[in-house]
Tab-separated table of C-alpha atoms and ligand atoms in Angstrom:
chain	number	residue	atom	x	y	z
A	1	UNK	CA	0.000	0.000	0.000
A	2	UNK	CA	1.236	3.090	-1.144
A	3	UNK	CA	2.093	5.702	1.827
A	4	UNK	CA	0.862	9.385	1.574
A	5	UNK	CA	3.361	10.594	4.291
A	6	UNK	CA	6.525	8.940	2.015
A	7	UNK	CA	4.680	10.054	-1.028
A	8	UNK	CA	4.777	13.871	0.365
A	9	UNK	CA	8.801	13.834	1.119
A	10	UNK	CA	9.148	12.278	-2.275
A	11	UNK	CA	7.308	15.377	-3.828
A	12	UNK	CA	9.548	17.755	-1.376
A	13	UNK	CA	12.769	16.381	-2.872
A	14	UNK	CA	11.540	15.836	-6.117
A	15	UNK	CA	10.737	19.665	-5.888
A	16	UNK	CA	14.280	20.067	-4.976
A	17	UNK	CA	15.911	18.139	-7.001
A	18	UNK	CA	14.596	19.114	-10.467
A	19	UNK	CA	16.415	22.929	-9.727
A	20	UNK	CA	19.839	21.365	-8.524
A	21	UNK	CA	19.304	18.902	-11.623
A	22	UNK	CA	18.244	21.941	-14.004
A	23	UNK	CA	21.084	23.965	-12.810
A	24	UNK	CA	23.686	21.057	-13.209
A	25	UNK	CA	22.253	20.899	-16.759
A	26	UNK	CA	23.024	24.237	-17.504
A	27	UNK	CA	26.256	24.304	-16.026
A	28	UNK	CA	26.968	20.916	-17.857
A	29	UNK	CA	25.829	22.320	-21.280
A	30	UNK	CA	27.970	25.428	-20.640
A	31	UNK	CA	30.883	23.768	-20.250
A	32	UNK	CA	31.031	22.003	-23.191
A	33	UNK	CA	29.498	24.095	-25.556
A	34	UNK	CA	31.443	27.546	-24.209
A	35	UNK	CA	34.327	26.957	-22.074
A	36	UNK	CA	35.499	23.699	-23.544
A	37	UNK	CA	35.146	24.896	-26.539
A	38	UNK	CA	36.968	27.983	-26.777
A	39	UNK	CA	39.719	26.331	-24.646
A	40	UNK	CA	42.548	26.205	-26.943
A	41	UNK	CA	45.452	24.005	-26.221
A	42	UNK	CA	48.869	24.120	-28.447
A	43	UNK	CA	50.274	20.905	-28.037
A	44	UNK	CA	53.880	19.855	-28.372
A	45	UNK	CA	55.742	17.158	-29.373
A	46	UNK	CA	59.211	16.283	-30.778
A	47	UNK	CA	59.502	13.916	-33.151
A	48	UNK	CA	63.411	12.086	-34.591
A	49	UNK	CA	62.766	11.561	-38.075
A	50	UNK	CA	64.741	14.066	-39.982
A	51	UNK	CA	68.355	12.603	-41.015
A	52	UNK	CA	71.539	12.696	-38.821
A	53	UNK	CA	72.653	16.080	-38.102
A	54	UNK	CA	69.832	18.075	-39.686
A	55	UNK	CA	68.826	21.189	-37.965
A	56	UNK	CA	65.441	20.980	-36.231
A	57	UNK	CA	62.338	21.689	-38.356
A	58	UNK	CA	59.473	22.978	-37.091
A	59	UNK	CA	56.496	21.777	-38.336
A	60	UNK	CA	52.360	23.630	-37.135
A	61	UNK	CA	49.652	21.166	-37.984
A	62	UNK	CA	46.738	22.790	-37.640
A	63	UNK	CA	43.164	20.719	-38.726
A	64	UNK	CA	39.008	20.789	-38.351
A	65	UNK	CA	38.853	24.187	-37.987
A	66	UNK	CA	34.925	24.823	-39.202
A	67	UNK	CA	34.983	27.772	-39.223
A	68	UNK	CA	32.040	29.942	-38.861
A	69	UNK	CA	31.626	33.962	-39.281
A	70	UNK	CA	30.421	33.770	-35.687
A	71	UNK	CA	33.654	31.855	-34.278
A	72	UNK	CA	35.446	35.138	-33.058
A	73	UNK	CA	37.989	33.474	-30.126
A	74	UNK	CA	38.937	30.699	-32.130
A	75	UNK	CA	39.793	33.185	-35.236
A	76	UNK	CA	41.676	35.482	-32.262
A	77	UNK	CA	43.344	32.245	-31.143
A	78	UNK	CA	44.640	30.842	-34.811
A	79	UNK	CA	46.152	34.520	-35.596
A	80	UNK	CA	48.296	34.186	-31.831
A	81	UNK	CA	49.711	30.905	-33.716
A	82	UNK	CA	51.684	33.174	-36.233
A	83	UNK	CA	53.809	34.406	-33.216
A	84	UNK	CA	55.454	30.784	-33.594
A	85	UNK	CA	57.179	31.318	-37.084
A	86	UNK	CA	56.910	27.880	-38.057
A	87	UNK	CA	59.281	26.631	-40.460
A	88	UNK	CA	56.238	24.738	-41.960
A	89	UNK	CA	52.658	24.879	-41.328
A	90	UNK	CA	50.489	21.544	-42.749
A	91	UNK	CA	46.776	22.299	-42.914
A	92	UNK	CA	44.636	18.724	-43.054
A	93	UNK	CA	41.344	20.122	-43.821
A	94	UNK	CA	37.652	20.810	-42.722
A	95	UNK	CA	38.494	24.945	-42.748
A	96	UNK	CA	35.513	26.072	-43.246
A	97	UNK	CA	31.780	25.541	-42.587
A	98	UNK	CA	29.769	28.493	-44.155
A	99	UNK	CA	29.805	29.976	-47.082
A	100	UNK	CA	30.868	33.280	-45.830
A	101	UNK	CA	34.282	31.676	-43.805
A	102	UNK	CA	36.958	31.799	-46.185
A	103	UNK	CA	37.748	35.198	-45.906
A	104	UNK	CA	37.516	34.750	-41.893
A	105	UNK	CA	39.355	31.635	-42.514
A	106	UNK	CA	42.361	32.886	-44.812
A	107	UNK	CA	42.773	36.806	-42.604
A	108	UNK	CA	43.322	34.453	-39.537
A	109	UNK	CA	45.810	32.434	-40.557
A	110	UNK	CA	47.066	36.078	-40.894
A	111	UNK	CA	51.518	35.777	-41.055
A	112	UNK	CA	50.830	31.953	-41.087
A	113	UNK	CA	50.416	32.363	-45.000
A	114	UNK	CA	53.935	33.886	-45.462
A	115	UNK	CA	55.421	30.873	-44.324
A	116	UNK	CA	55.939	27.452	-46.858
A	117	UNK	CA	52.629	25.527	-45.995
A	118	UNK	CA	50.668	22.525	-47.542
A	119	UNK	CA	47.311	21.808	-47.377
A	120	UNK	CA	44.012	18.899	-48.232
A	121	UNK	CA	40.893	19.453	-47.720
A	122	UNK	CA	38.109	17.451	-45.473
A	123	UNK	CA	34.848	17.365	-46.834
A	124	UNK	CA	33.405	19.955	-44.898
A	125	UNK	CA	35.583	22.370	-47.374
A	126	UNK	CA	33.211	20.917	-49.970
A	127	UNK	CA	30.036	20.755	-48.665
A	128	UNK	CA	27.819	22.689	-45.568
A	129	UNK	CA	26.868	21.250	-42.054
A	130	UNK	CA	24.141	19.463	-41.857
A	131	UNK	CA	21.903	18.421	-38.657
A	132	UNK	CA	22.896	14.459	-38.048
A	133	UNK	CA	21.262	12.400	-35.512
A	134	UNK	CA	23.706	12.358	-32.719
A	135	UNK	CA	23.308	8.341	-32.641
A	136	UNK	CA	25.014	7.878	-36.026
A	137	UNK	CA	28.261	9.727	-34.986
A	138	UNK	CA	29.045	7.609	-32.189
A	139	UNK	CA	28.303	4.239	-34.239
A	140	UNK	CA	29.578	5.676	-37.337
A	141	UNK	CA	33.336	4.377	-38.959
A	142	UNK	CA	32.686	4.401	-42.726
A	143	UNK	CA	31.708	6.882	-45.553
A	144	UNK	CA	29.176	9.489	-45.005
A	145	UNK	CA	27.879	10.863	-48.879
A	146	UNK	CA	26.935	14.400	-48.673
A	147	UNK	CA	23.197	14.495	-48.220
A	148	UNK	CA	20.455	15.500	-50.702
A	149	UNK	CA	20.737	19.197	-48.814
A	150	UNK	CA	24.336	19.973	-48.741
A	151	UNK	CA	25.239	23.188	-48.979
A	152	UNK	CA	28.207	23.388	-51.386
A	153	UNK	CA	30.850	25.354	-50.329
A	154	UNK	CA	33.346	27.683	-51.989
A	155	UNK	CA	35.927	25.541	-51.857
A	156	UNK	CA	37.584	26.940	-54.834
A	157	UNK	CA	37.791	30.286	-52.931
A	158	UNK	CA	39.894	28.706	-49.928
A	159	UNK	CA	41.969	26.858	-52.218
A	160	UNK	CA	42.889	30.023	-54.405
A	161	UNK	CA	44.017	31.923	-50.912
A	162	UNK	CA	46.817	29.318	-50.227
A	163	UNK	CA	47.524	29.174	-53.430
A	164	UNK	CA	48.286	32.554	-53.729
A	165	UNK	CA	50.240	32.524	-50.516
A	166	UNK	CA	52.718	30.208	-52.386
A	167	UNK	CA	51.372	27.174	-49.944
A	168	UNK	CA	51.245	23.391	-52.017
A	169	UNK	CA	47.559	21.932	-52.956
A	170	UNK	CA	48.335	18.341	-52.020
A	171	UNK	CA	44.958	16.986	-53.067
A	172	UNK	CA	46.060	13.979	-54.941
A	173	UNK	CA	49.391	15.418	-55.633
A	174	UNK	CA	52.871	15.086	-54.910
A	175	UNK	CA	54.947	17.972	-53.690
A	176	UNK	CA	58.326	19.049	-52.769
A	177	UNK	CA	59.805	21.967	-50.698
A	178	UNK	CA	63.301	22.785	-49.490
A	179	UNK	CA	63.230	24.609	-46.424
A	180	UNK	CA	66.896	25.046	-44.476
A	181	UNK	CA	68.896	23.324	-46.721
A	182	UNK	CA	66.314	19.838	-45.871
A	183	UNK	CA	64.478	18.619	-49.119
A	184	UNK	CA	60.887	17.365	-48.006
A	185	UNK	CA	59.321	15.002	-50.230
A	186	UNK	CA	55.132	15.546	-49.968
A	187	UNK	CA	51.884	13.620	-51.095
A	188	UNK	CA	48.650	13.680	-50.110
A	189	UNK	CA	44.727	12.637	-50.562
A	190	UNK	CA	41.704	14.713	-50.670
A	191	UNK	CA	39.312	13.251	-48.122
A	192	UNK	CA	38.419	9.603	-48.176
A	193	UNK	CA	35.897	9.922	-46.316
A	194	UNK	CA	33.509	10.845	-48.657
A	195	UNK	CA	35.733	8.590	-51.841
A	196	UNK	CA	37.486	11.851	-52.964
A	197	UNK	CA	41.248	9.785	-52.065
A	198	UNK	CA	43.283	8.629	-55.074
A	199	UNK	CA	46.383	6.729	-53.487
A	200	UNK	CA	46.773	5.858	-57.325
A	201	UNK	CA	47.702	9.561	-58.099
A	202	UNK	CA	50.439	9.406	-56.064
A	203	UNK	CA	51.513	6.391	-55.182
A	204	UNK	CA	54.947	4.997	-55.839
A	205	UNK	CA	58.354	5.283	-54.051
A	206	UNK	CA	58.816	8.775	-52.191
A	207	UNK	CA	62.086	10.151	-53.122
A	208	UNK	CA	64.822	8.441	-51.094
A	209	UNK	CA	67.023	11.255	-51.772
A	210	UNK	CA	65.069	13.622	-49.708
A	211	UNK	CA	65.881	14.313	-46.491
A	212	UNK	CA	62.414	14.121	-45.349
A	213	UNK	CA	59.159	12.319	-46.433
A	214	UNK	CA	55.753	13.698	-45.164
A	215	UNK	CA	52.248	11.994	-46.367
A	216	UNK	CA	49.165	14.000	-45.494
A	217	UNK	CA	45.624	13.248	-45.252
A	218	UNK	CA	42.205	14.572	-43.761
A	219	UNK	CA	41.217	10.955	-42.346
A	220	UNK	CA	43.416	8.957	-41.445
A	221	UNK	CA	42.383	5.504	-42.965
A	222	UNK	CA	44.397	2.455	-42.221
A	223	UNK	CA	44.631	1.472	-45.710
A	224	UNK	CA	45.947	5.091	-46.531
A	225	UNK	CA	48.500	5.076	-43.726
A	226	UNK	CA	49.586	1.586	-44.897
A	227	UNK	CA	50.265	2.700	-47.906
A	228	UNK	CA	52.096	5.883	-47.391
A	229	UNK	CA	54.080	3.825	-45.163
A	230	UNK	CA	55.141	1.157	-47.681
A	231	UNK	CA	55.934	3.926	-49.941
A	232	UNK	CA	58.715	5.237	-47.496
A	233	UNK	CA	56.850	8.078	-46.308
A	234	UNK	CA	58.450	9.084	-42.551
A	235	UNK	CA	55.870	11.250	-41.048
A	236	UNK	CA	51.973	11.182	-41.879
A	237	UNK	CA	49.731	13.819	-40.713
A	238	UNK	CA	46.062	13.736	-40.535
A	239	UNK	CA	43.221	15.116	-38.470
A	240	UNK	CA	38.922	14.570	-39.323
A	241	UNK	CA	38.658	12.465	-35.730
A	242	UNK	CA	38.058	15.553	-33.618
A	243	UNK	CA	40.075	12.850	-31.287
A	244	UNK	CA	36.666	11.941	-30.353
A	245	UNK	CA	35.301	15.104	-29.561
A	246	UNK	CA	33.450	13.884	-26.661
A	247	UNK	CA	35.459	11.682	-24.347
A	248	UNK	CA	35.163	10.129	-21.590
A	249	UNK	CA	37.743	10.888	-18.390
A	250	UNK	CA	40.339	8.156	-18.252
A	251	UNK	CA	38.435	6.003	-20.935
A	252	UNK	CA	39.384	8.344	-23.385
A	253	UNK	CA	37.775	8.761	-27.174
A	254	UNK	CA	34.642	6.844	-28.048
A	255	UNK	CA	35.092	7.078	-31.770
A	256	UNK	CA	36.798	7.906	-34.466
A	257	UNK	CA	34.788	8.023	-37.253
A	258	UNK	CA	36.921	6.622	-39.387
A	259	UNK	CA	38.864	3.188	-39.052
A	260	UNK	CA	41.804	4.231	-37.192
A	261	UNK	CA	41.951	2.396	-33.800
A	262	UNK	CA	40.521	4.813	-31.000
A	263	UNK	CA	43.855	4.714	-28.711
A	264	UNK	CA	45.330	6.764	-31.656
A	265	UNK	CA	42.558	8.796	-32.386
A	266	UNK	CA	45.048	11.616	-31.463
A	267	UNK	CA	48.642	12.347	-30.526
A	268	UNK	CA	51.910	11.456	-31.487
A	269	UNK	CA	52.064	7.272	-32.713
A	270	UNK	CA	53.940	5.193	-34.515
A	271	UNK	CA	52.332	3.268	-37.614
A	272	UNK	CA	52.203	0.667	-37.881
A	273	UNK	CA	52.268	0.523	-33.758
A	274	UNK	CA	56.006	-0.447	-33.760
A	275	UNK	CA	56.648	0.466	-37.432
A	276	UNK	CA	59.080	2.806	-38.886
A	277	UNK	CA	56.916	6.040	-39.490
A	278	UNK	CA	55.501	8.308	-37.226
A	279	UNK	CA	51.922	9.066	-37.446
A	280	UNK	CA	50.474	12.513	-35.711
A	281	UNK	CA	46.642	12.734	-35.700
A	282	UNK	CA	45.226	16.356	-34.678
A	283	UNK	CA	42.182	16.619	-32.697
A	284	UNK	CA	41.668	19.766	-34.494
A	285	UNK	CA	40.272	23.190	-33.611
A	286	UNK	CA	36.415	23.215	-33.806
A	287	UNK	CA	33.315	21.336	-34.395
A	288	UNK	CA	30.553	20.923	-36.698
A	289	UNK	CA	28.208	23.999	-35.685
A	290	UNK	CA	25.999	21.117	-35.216
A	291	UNK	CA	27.816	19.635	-32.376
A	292	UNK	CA	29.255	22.775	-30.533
A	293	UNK	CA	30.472	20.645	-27.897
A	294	UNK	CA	33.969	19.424	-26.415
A	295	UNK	CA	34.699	17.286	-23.306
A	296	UNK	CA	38.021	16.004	-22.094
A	297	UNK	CA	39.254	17.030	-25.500
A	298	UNK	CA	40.308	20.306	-25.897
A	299	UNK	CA	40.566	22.079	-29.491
A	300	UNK	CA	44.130	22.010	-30.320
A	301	UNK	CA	46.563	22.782	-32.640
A	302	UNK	CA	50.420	21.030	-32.584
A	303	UNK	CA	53.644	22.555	-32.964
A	304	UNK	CA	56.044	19.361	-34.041
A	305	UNK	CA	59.502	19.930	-33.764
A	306	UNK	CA	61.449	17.668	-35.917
A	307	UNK	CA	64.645	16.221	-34.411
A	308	UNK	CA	67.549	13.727	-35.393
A	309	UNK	CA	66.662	10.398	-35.484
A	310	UNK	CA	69.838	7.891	-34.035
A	311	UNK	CA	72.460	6.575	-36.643
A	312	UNK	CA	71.629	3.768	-37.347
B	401	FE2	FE1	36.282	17.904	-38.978
């Protein structure tokens, strides 16, 4: 039999509870949709892969931007990264995410674009946001077409900035730089994620005479890394994972959206795990404005410094 005097304190706490729980909501949403968010990490790692000797190279990887008009700290935050005169900067894509952000995209990168740079895009330089059901990110690994709405995006526009700059379209291309004296050897895909990759393009033996050998990529796809690899490339640098975007404290990333294994779904690896190139994955600087949310994975961009590996 029900009790009216235990059904009265449950209606006392449930009246207290739903403010606590409402303001714990609030306070919940705010922090990953504000503070999070706009909390910009520069990350750092070193990295031996550049020949005996060499002077160090530094290399900014920057990734996922998405940028929107509206985005104001994280434009203020990408023009504080040209205070790092990078010997390098290697852009993997997803810049953009409204028709109106190239401009916004290209005046941040600001003193960025006087220095050598190389870029792909992700296919959210291609094509607008669009509202997903949450449920499919976290199950999702394989392609995702853009829908019957996509916005298409002025891709052409973002590409024709670098350009201009004098930075190296590596969509389905090979490249080559010298920077300090160091010949760098470069190829990369356009996005595989939505079947724009052509490993065919570009495939073959990277020049063993260079002094360096970078592959780049928007997602990093185990068949994509494998094959850079086998193709001598030292260094392969990718981003699209958002390194989960939402994690989970001590667990760590949920997904990656793409095959990669999640314990490498950003950071500093080697690939294959004890293989002979190094493989950096960024967990990039925005979101989707359709997913404004971070947890226990801050936006980030890396500053690499490349180092002498032993003699062998
Ligand atoms: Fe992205």
């Amino acid at each position: 039999m029900a009790c009216p005097g235990s059904w009265h304190h449950g209606t006392v706490r449930l009246r207290t509870l739903t403010p606590v729980t409402a303001v714990l909501g609030a306070a919940a949403v705010g922090y990953v949709t504000v503070i999070e968010r706009n909390w910009f990490a520069l990350r750092r790692y070193d990295v031996p892969v550049l020949p005996p000797g060499s002077a160090p190279l530094r290399v900014l990887h920057i990734s996922d931007a998405h940028l929107t008009p509206g985005r104001k700290r994280l434009m203020s935050w990408i023009r504080t990264l040209g205070d790092l005169d990078p010997d390098l900067v290697v852009n993997t894509g997803d810049c953009i995410a409204h028709p109106e952000a190239v401009g916004c995209f290209l005046d941040s990168l600001g003193p960025l674009l006087d220095r050598p740079g190389v870029f792909v895009y992700g296919s959210n330089d291609l094509y607008g946001p669009q509202p997903r059901n949450p449920m499919r990110y976290v199950r999702r690994t394989g392609i995702t077409p853009p829908g019957p709405k996509s916005v298409h995006l002025p891709w052409e526009k973002l590409r024709d900035g670098m350009l201009e700059a004098g930075w190296l379209d590596l969509n389905n291309r090979r490249g080559q730089l010298t920077i300090g004296g160091l010949g760098i050897a470069l190829a990369g895909v356009h996005d595989s994620h939505i079947s724009r990759d052509r490993y065919q393009d570009v495939a073959g033996r990277a020049d063993p005479a260079a002094g360096l050998r970078i592959g780049v990529m928007h997602s990093p796809e185990p068949r994509l890394l494998d094959q850079f690899t086998a193709d001598g490339y030292d260094l392969l640098l990718a981003g699209h994972t958002h390194g989960g975007q939402l994690c989970l404290p001590v667990y760590g990333t949920l997904v990656t959206n793409c095959g990669l294994d999640r314990e490498r779904a950003r950071g500093l690896h080697r690939h294959p795990a004890d293989g002979p190139a190094w493989l950096h994955v960024s967990a990039g600087l925005g979101t989707s404005p359709w997913a404004p949310a971070r947890f226990a994975c801050r936006p980030e961009a890396t500053l690499l410094t490349l180092t002498p590996r032993e003699p062998r």
